[in-house]
Amino acid sequence: MKYAIFGDIHANLEGLEAVLADSKEQGCTDYVCVGDIVGYASNPKECLARVRELDCPVVKGNHDEEAVLDTSLEGLNPLAKFAMEWTRNQLDEEEREYLTNLKLVRQVRDFTIVHATLDTPGGWTYVTNKFDAMASFSYQFTQLCFYGHTHTPRIYVKGDSVDAAEETSVDLTMGTKYFINVGSAGQPRDGDWRAAYAIYDVENQNVTIRRLEYDIQTAQQKILDAGLPEMLAHRLALGK
Ligand code: ZN
């Protein structure tokens, strides 16, 4: 049994479709989403429909939360503010309700999923180093936890100490915990434009992060056609 674990789609349908096609080819039968389905790109409704069609466990991301609020967006930078207002205007009542009802943390089989951190899941802080990872590990009661939010794939390993694994693939060892960022399907920010997701191979007790080229030109053109800021199209190619 293989799980495909993906998130930070951010309304990029081309990125999401590439992930789903590849995971099928890789023999994945089950799907899990770590949140931020909407926000930034031009296909929030289509991405929502596609994820819901999978009928899989999903946790709420900060953009999923923001998209259903009617609070002021004054704190956001102009780019994020414009994109969020646009996104809010696309969603209907039923889609809003779906996003509202998503949970912040879930256990799936023998692992946990969360969007940002396990220590303050609704605080939307970022895990960018091993000290941040240590805080999450204190609240991790399963061997494995998958998360997103930074849009940067990373494998944190907690044995005697906490370290970030150099490799993008890890064989799981009993008694060791893993906090794994699956990267972003729709807006990578580690300087690599390719879509990212993770495969958890249950039989072989292994997790691998995969990177995939996708139809970025179409995704960029759709952002421009929707009247969203040009920078949102541009940054996809930069992987930032
Ligand atoms: Zn995100």
PDB file of C-alpha atoms and ligand atoms in Angstrom:
ATOM      1  CA  MET A   1       0.000   0.000   0.000  1.00  0.00           C
ATOM      2  CA  LYS A   2       1.311   3.418  -0.993  1.00  0.00           C
ATOM      3  CA  TYR A   3       0.023   6.823   0.068  1.00  0.00           C
ATOM      4  CA  ALA A   4       0.515   9.974  -2.012  1.00  0.00           C
ATOM      5  CA  ILE A   5       0.753  12.913   0.396  1.00  0.00           C
ATOM      6  CA  PHE A   6       0.496  16.373  -1.128  1.00  0.00           C
ATOM      7  CA  GLY A   7      -0.426  19.955  -0.258  1.00  0.00           C
ATOM      8  CA  ASP A   8       0.119  23.679  -0.861  1.00  0.00           C
ATOM      9  CA  ILE A   9      -1.655  23.358  -4.186  1.00  0.00           C
ATOM     10  CA  HIS A  10      -2.695  27.007  -4.075  1.00  0.00           C
ATOM     11  CA  ALA A  11      -5.199  26.736  -6.900  1.00  0.00           C
ATOM     12  CA  ASN A  12      -2.597  25.493  -9.395  1.00  0.00           C
ATOM     13  CA  LEU A  13      -4.537  22.778 -11.228  1.00  0.00           C
ATOM     14  CA  GLU A  14      -1.654  21.852 -13.559  1.00  0.00           C
ATOM     15  CA  GLY A  15       0.648  21.181 -10.602  1.00  0.00           C
ATOM     16  CA  LEU A  16      -2.046  19.108  -8.880  1.00  0.00           C
ATOM     17  CA  GLU A  17      -2.822  17.054 -12.007  1.00  0.00           C
ATOM     18  CA  ALA A  18       0.888  16.262 -12.469  1.00  0.00           C
ATOM     19  CA  VAL A  19       1.088  15.006  -8.882  1.00  0.00           C
ATOM     20  CA  LEU A  20      -2.034  12.857  -9.243  1.00  0.00           C
ATOM     21  CA  ALA A  21      -0.897  11.354 -12.560  1.00  0.00           C
ATOM     22  CA  ASP A  22       2.582  10.538 -11.258  1.00  0.00           C
ATOM     23  CA  SER A  23       1.302   9.055  -8.009  1.00  0.00           C
ATOM     24  CA  LYS A  24      -0.981   6.751  -9.968  1.00  0.00           C
ATOM     25  CA  GLU A  25       1.936   5.634 -12.123  1.00  0.00           C
ATOM     26  CA  GLN A  26       3.932   5.006  -8.946  1.00  0.00           C
ATOM     27  CA  GLY A  27       1.209   2.677  -7.669  1.00  0.00           C
ATOM     28  CA  CYS A  28      -0.311   4.924  -4.997  1.00  0.00           C
ATOM     29  CA  THR A  29      -3.824   3.869  -4.033  1.00  0.00           C
ATOM     30  CA  ASP A  30      -4.521   6.318  -1.224  1.00  0.00           C
ATOM     31  CA  TYR A  31      -4.307  10.094  -1.011  1.00  0.00           C
ATOM     32  CA  VAL A  32      -3.790  12.574   1.811  1.00  0.00           C
ATOM     33  CA  CYS A  33      -3.794  16.378   1.590  1.00  0.00           C
ATOM     34  CA  VAL A  34      -1.950  18.629   4.070  1.00  0.00           C
ATOM     35  CA  GLY A  35      -3.892  21.786   3.171  1.00  0.00           C
ATOM     36  CA  ASP A  36      -3.747  25.104   1.307  1.00  0.00           C
ATOM     37  CA  ILE A  37      -5.850  23.915  -1.599  1.00  0.00           C
ATOM     38  CA  VAL A  38      -6.728  27.510  -2.538  1.00  0.00           C
ATOM     39  CA  GLY A  39      -5.022  30.919  -2.670  1.00  0.00           C
ATOM     40  CA  TYR A  40      -2.653  32.587  -5.243  1.00  0.00           C
ATOM     41  CA  ALA A  41      -3.389  30.844  -8.583  1.00  0.00           C
ATOM     42  CA  SER A  42      -6.445  30.794 -10.832  1.00  0.00           C
ATOM     43  CA  ASN A  43      -8.212  27.469 -10.177  1.00  0.00           C
ATOM     44  CA  PRO A  44      -9.445  27.365  -6.565  1.00  0.00           C
ATOM     45  CA  LYS A  45     -12.789  25.766  -7.501  1.00  0.00           C
ATOM     46  CA  GLU A  46     -11.273  23.180  -9.832  1.00  0.00           C
ATOM     47  CA  CYS A  47      -8.593  22.199  -7.300  1.00  0.00           C
ATOM     48  CA  LEU A  48     -11.209  21.905  -4.554  1.00  0.00           C
ATOM     49  CA  ALA A  49     -13.361  19.678  -6.758  1.00  0.00           C
ATOM     50  CA  ARG A  50     -10.381  17.498  -7.704  1.00  0.00           C
ATOM     51  CA  VAL A  51      -9.264  16.991  -4.097  1.00  0.00           C
ATOM     52  CA  ARG A  52     -12.819  16.303  -2.925  1.00  0.00           C
ATOM     53  CA  GLU A  53     -13.246  13.749  -5.706  1.00  0.00           C
ATOM     54  CA  LEU A  54     -10.384  11.754  -4.126  1.00  0.00           C
ATOM     55  CA  ASP A  55     -12.472  11.501  -0.955  1.00  0.00           C
ATOM     56  CA  CYS A  56      -9.293  11.553   1.115  1.00  0.00           C
ATOM     57  CA  PRO A  57      -8.239  12.955   4.510  1.00  0.00           C
ATOM     58  CA  VAL A  58      -7.510  16.699   4.295  1.00  0.00           C
ATOM     59  CA  VAL A  59      -6.354  19.205   6.936  1.00  0.00           C
ATOM     60  CA  LYS A  60      -6.929  22.950   6.857  1.00  0.00           C
ATOM     61  CA  GLY A  61      -4.218  25.364   5.690  1.00  0.00           C
ATOM     62  CA  ASN A  62      -3.958  29.066   6.537  1.00  0.00           C
ATOM     63  CA  HIS A  63      -5.147  30.056   3.043  1.00  0.00           C
ATOM     64  CA  ASP A  64      -8.108  27.661   3.311  1.00  0.00           C
ATOM     65  CA  GLU A  65      -8.966  29.408   6.574  1.00  0.00           C
ATOM     66  CA  GLU A  66      -8.415  32.934   5.245  1.00  0.00           C
ATOM     67  CA  ALA A  67     -10.510  32.246   2.136  1.00  0.00           C
ATOM     68  CA  VAL A  68     -13.678  31.670   4.151  1.00  0.00           C
ATOM     69  CA  LEU A  69     -13.346  34.581   6.564  1.00  0.00           C
ATOM     70  CA  ASP A  70     -14.804  37.978   5.856  1.00  0.00           C
ATOM     71  CA  THR A  71     -12.308  39.760   8.066  1.00  0.00           C
ATOM     72  CA  SER A  72     -10.193  42.618   6.763  1.00  0.00           C
ATOM     73  CA  LEU A  73      -7.027  41.704   4.870  1.00  0.00           C
ATOM     74  CA  GLU A  74      -5.136  44.784   6.028  1.00  0.00           C
ATOM     75  CA  GLY A  75      -2.250  42.825   7.547  1.00  0.00           C
ATOM     76  CA  LEU A  76      -1.352  41.091   4.268  1.00  0.00           C
ATOM     77  CA  ASN A  77       1.096  42.337   1.643  1.00  0.00           C
ATOM     78  CA  PRO A  78      -0.634  43.828  -1.452  1.00  0.00           C
ATOM     79  CA  LEU A  79       0.040  40.761  -3.601  1.00  0.00           C
ATOM     80  CA  ALA A  80      -1.429  38.305  -1.087  1.00  0.00           C
ATOM     81  CA  LYS A  81      -4.292  40.691  -0.348  1.00  0.00           C
ATOM     82  CA  PHE A  82      -5.307  40.994  -4.003  1.00  0.00           C
ATOM     83  CA  ALA A  83      -5.098  37.219  -4.548  1.00  0.00           C
ATOM     84  CA  MET A  84      -7.099  36.482  -1.393  1.00  0.00           C
ATOM     85  CA  GLU A  85      -9.866  38.940  -2.280  1.00  0.00           C
ATOM     86  CA  TRP A  86     -10.056  37.372  -5.736  1.00  0.00           C
ATOM     87  CA  THR A  87     -10.174  33.857  -4.220  1.00  0.00           C
ATOM     88  CA  ARG A  88     -12.922  34.823  -1.749  1.00  0.00           C
ATOM     89  CA  ASN A  89     -15.043  36.044  -4.639  1.00  0.00           C
ATOM     90  CA  GLN A  90     -14.733  32.735  -6.507  1.00  0.00           C
ATOM     91  CA  LEU A  91     -15.972  30.398  -3.766  1.00  0.00           C
ATOM     92  CA  ASP A  92     -19.629  29.555  -3.265  1.00  0.00           C
ATOM     93  CA  GLU A  93     -21.408  28.846   0.009  1.00  0.00           C
ATOM     94  CA  GLU A  94     -20.987  25.070  -0.209  1.00  0.00           C
ATOM     95  CA  GLU A  95     -17.239  25.315  -0.926  1.00  0.00           C
ATOM     96  CA  ARG A  96     -16.859  27.728   1.983  1.00  0.00           C
ATOM     97  CA  GLU A  97     -18.599  25.284   4.267  1.00  0.00           C
ATOM     98  CA  TYR A  98     -16.311  22.454   3.183  1.00  0.00           C
ATOM     99  CA  LEU A  99     -13.199  24.541   3.946  1.00  0.00           C
ATOM    100  CA  THR A 100     -14.648  25.774   7.245  1.00  0.00           C
ATOM    101  CA  ASN A 101     -15.220  22.210   8.436  1.00  0.00           C
ATOM    102  CA  LEU A 102     -11.677  20.976   7.765  1.00  0.00           C
ATOM    103  CA  LYS A 103      -9.765  19.963  10.895  1.00  0.00           C
ATOM    104  CA  LEU A 104      -6.323  21.291  11.806  1.00  0.00           C
ATOM    105  CA  VAL A 105      -4.777  17.943  12.747  1.00  0.00           C
ATOM    106  CA  ARG A 106      -5.781  14.397  11.785  1.00  0.00           C
ATOM    107  CA  GLN A 107      -4.537  10.921  12.339  1.00  0.00           C
ATOM    108  CA  VAL A 108      -4.624   8.687   9.270  1.00  0.00           C
ATOM    109  CA  ARG A 109      -3.881   4.998   9.842  1.00  0.00           C
ATOM    110  CA  ASP A 110      -0.560   5.113  11.787  1.00  0.00           C
ATOM    111  CA  PHE A 111       0.522   8.665  10.929  1.00  0.00           C
ATOM    112  CA  THR A 112      -0.477  12.279  11.607  1.00  0.00           C
ATOM    113  CA  ILE A 113      -1.108  15.167   9.218  1.00  0.00           C
ATOM    114  CA  VAL A 114      -1.042  18.918   9.914  1.00  0.00           C
ATOM    115  CA  HIS A 115      -0.503  21.983   7.748  1.00  0.00           C
ATOM    116  CA  ALA A 116       1.992  24.075   9.733  1.00  0.00           C
ATOM    117  CA  THR A 117       3.126  22.783  13.152  1.00  0.00           C
ATOM    118  CA  LEU A 118       1.923  20.303  15.782  1.00  0.00           C
ATOM    119  CA  ASP A 119       2.718  22.580  18.754  1.00  0.00           C
ATOM    120  CA  THR A 120       0.423  25.420  17.586  1.00  0.00           C
ATOM    121  CA  PRO A 121      -1.506  24.081  14.574  1.00  0.00           C
ATOM    122  CA  GLY A 122      -3.782  27.113  14.235  1.00  0.00           C
ATOM    123  CA  GLY A 123      -1.004  29.651  14.858  1.00  0.00           C
ATOM    124  CA  TRP A 124       0.431  29.160  11.363  1.00  0.00           C
ATOM    125  CA  THR A 125       4.070  29.542  12.374  1.00  0.00           C
ATOM    126  CA  TYR A 126       6.783  28.007  10.193  1.00  0.00           C
ATOM    127  CA  VAL A 127       9.096  25.053  10.771  1.00  0.00           C
ATOM    128  CA  THR A 128      12.318  26.198   9.137  1.00  0.00           C
ATOM    129  CA  ASN A 129      14.988  24.597  11.352  1.00  0.00           C
ATOM    130  CA  LYS A 130      15.499  21.722  13.749  1.00  0.00           C
ATOM    131  CA  PHE A 131      14.521  23.796  16.803  1.00  0.00           C
ATOM    132  CA  ASP A 132      11.102  24.465  15.273  1.00  0.00           C
ATOM    133  CA  ALA A 133      10.904  20.762  14.417  1.00  0.00           C
ATOM    134  CA  MET A 134      11.754  19.855  18.033  1.00  0.00           C
ATOM    135  CA  ALA A 135       8.720  21.824  19.259  1.00  0.00           C
ATOM    136  CA  SER A 136       6.465  19.867  16.907  1.00  0.00           C
ATOM    137  CA  PHE A 137       8.041  16.540  17.886  1.00  0.00           C
ATOM    138  CA  SER A 138       6.941  17.143  21.511  1.00  0.00           C
ATOM    139  CA  TYR A 139       3.334  16.886  20.292  1.00  0.00           C
ATOM    140  CA  GLN A 140       3.874  14.059  17.804  1.00  0.00           C
ATOM    141  CA  PHE A 141       2.480  10.775  19.115  1.00  0.00           C
ATOM    142  CA  THR A 142       2.886   8.749  15.926  1.00  0.00           C
ATOM    143  CA  GLN A 143       6.162   7.711  14.338  1.00  0.00           C
ATOM    144  CA  LEU A 144       5.389   9.713  11.230  1.00  0.00           C
ATOM    145  CA  CYS A 145       3.879  13.140  10.652  1.00  0.00           C
ATOM    146  CA  PHE A 146       3.488  14.919   7.321  1.00  0.00           C
ATOM    147  CA  TYR A 147       3.136  18.698   6.986  1.00  0.00           C
ATOM    148  CA  GLY A 148       3.572  21.596   4.530  1.00  0.00           C
ATOM    149  CA  HIS A 149       3.269  25.406   4.824  1.00  0.00           C
ATOM    150  CA  THR A 150       6.897  26.379   4.025  1.00  0.00           C
ATOM    151  CA  HIS A 151       6.634  24.995   0.468  1.00  0.00           C
ATOM    152  CA  THR A 152      10.059  23.424   0.967  1.00  0.00           C
ATOM    153  CA  PRO A 153      10.402  19.629   1.186  1.00  0.00           C
ATOM    154  CA  ARG A 154      12.378  18.528   4.253  1.00  0.00           C
ATOM    155  CA  ILE A 155      12.757  15.388   6.368  1.00  0.00           C
ATOM    156  CA  TYR A 156      13.373  15.924  10.096  1.00  0.00           C
ATOM    157  CA  VAL A 157      14.514  12.859  12.017  1.00  0.00           C
ATOM    158  CA  LYS A 158      14.289  12.500  15.811  1.00  0.00           C
ATOM    159  CA  GLY A 159      16.554   9.843  17.234  1.00  0.00           C
ATOM    160  CA  ASP A 160      18.831  10.820  20.112  1.00  0.00           C
ATOM    161  CA  SER A 161      18.807  14.335  18.650  1.00  0.00           C
ATOM    162  CA  VAL A 162      16.874  16.106  15.899  1.00  0.00           C
ATOM    163  CA  ASP A 163      18.463  16.389  12.470  1.00  0.00           C
ATOM    164  CA  ALA A 164      17.415  17.285   8.939  1.00  0.00           C
ATOM    165  CA  ALA A 165      18.105  14.394   6.561  1.00  0.00           C
ATOM    166  CA  GLU A 166      20.218  15.272   3.530  1.00  0.00           C
ATOM    167  CA  GLU A 167      18.427  12.771   1.307  1.00  0.00           C
ATOM    168  CA  THR A 168      14.927  13.076  -0.115  1.00  0.00           C
ATOM    169  CA  SER A 169      14.189   9.459   0.671  1.00  0.00           C
ATOM    170  CA  VAL A 170      14.223   7.778   4.050  1.00  0.00           C
ATOM    171  CA  ASP A 171      13.903   4.185   5.290  1.00  0.00           C
ATOM    172  CA  LEU A 172      11.938   4.302   8.534  1.00  0.00           C
ATOM    173  CA  THR A 173      13.586   2.878  11.636  1.00  0.00           C
ATOM    174  CA  MET A 174      11.606   1.668  14.655  1.00  0.00           C
ATOM    175  CA  GLY A 175      11.945   3.970  17.651  1.00  0.00           C
ATOM    176  CA  THR A 176      12.763   6.988  15.467  1.00  0.00           C
ATOM    177  CA  LYS A 177      10.246   9.746  14.658  1.00  0.00           C
ATOM    178  CA  TYR A 178       9.927  11.593  11.372  1.00  0.00           C
ATOM    179  CA  PHE A 179       8.409  15.030  10.680  1.00  0.00           C
ATOM    180  CA  ILE A 180       8.258  15.327   6.930  1.00  0.00           C
ATOM    181  CA  ASN A 181       7.470  18.372   4.809  1.00  0.00           C
ATOM    182  CA  VAL A 182       6.021  17.096   1.539  1.00  0.00           C
ATOM    183  CA  GLY A 183       6.803  20.320  -0.355  1.00  0.00           C
ATOM    184  CA  SER A 184       4.331  22.171  -2.552  1.00  0.00           C
ATOM    185  CA  ALA A 185       2.304  20.809  -5.458  1.00  0.00           C
ATOM    186  CA  GLY A 186       1.474  24.272  -6.773  1.00  0.00           C
ATOM    187  CA  GLN A 187       4.014  26.885  -5.658  1.00  0.00           C
ATOM    188  CA  PRO A 188       7.430  25.474  -4.633  1.00  0.00           C
ATOM    189  CA  ARG A 189       9.720  27.955  -2.856  1.00  0.00           C
ATOM    190  CA  ASP A 190      13.018  26.095  -2.631  1.00  0.00           C
ATOM    191  CA  GLY A 191      14.339  27.411  -5.938  1.00  0.00           C
ATOM    192  CA  ASP A 192      13.113  24.354  -7.861  1.00  0.00           C
ATOM    193  CA  TRP A 193       9.973  25.083  -9.922  1.00  0.00           C
ATOM    194  CA  ARG A 194       8.895  21.441 -10.168  1.00  0.00           C
ATOM    195  CA  ALA A 195       5.836  20.223  -8.246  1.00  0.00           C
ATOM    196  CA  ALA A 196       6.579  18.227  -5.082  1.00  0.00           C
ATOM    197  CA  TYR A 197       4.803  15.529  -3.066  1.00  0.00           C
ATOM    198  CA  ALA A 198       5.689  12.509  -0.941  1.00  0.00           C
ATOM    199  CA  ILE A 199       5.048   8.789  -1.242  1.00  0.00           C
ATOM    200  CA  TYR A 200       4.708   6.713   1.932  1.00  0.00           C
ATOM    201  CA  ASP A 201       5.286   3.044   1.089  1.00  0.00           C
ATOM    202  CA  VAL A 202       3.717   1.190   4.006  1.00  0.00           C
ATOM    203  CA  GLU A 203       5.051  -2.327   3.198  1.00  0.00           C
ATOM    204  CA  ASN A 204       8.624  -1.193   2.642  1.00  0.00           C
ATOM    205  CA  GLN A 205       8.490   1.430   5.431  1.00  0.00           C
ATOM    206  CA  ASN A 206       9.966   4.115   3.236  1.00  0.00           C
ATOM    207  CA  VAL A 207       9.113   7.746   2.398  1.00  0.00           C
ATOM    208  CA  THR A 208      10.264   9.431  -0.815  1.00  0.00           C
ATOM    209  CA  ILE A 209       9.832  13.024  -1.962  1.00  0.00           C
ATOM    210  CA  ARG A 210       9.230  13.286  -5.684  1.00  0.00           C
ATOM    211  CA  ARG A 211       9.689  16.308  -7.994  1.00  0.00           C
ATOM    212  CA  LEU A 212       7.824  16.615 -11.277  1.00  0.00           C
ATOM    213  CA  GLU A 213       7.825  18.891 -14.255  1.00  0.00           C
ATOM    214  CA  TYR A 214       4.321  20.097 -15.081  1.00  0.00           C
ATOM    215  CA  ASP A 215       2.603  22.359 -17.611  1.00  0.00           C
ATOM    216  CA  ILE A 216       3.807  25.600 -16.028  1.00  0.00           C
ATOM    217  CA  GLN A 217       3.069  27.729 -19.133  1.00  0.00           C
ATOM    218  CA  THR A 218      -0.638  26.943 -18.916  1.00  0.00           C
ATOM    219  CA  ALA A 219      -0.698  27.636 -15.179  1.00  0.00           C
ATOM    220  CA  GLN A 220       1.035  30.994 -15.721  1.00  0.00           C
ATOM    221  CA  GLN A 221      -1.216  31.997 -18.619  1.00  0.00           C
ATOM    222  CA  LYS A 222      -4.345  31.216 -16.590  1.00  0.00           C
ATOM    223  CA  ILE A 223      -3.095  33.447 -13.754  1.00  0.00           C
ATOM    224  CA  LEU A 224      -2.604  36.333 -16.210  1.00  0.00           C
ATOM    225  CA  ASP A 225      -5.956  35.693 -17.929  1.00  0.00           C
ATOM    226  CA  ALA A 226      -7.719  35.803 -14.568  1.00  0.00           C
ATOM    227  CA  GLY A 227      -6.310  39.266 -13.966  1.00  0.00           C
ATOM    228  CA  LEU A 228      -4.243  38.129 -10.990  1.00  0.00           C
ATOM    229  CA  PRO A 229      -0.893  39.893 -10.339  1.00  0.00           C
ATOM    230  CA  GLU A 230       1.802  39.079 -12.917  1.00  0.00           C
ATOM    231  CA  MET A 231       4.258  38.324 -10.121  1.00  0.00           C
ATOM    232  CA  LEU A 232       2.179  35.277  -9.135  1.00  0.00           C
ATOM    233  CA  ALA A 233       2.758  33.802 -12.604  1.00  0.00           C
ATOM    234  CA  HIS A 234       6.404  34.825 -12.641  1.00  0.00           C
ATOM    235  CA  ARG A 235       7.288  33.294  -9.273  1.00  0.00           C
ATOM    236  CA  LEU A 236       6.124  29.813 -10.365  1.00  0.00           C
ATOM    237  CA  ALA A 237       9.072  29.638 -12.770  1.00  0.00           C
ATOM    238  CA  LEU A 238      11.491  30.870 -10.094  1.00  0.00           C
ATOM    239  CA  GLY A 239      10.322  28.326  -7.562  1.00  0.00           C
ATOM    240  CA  LYS A 240      10.067  31.101  -4.971  1.00  0.00           C
TER     241      LYS A 240
HETATM  242 ZN    ZN B   1       0.865  27.439   1.437  1.00  0.00          ZN
END
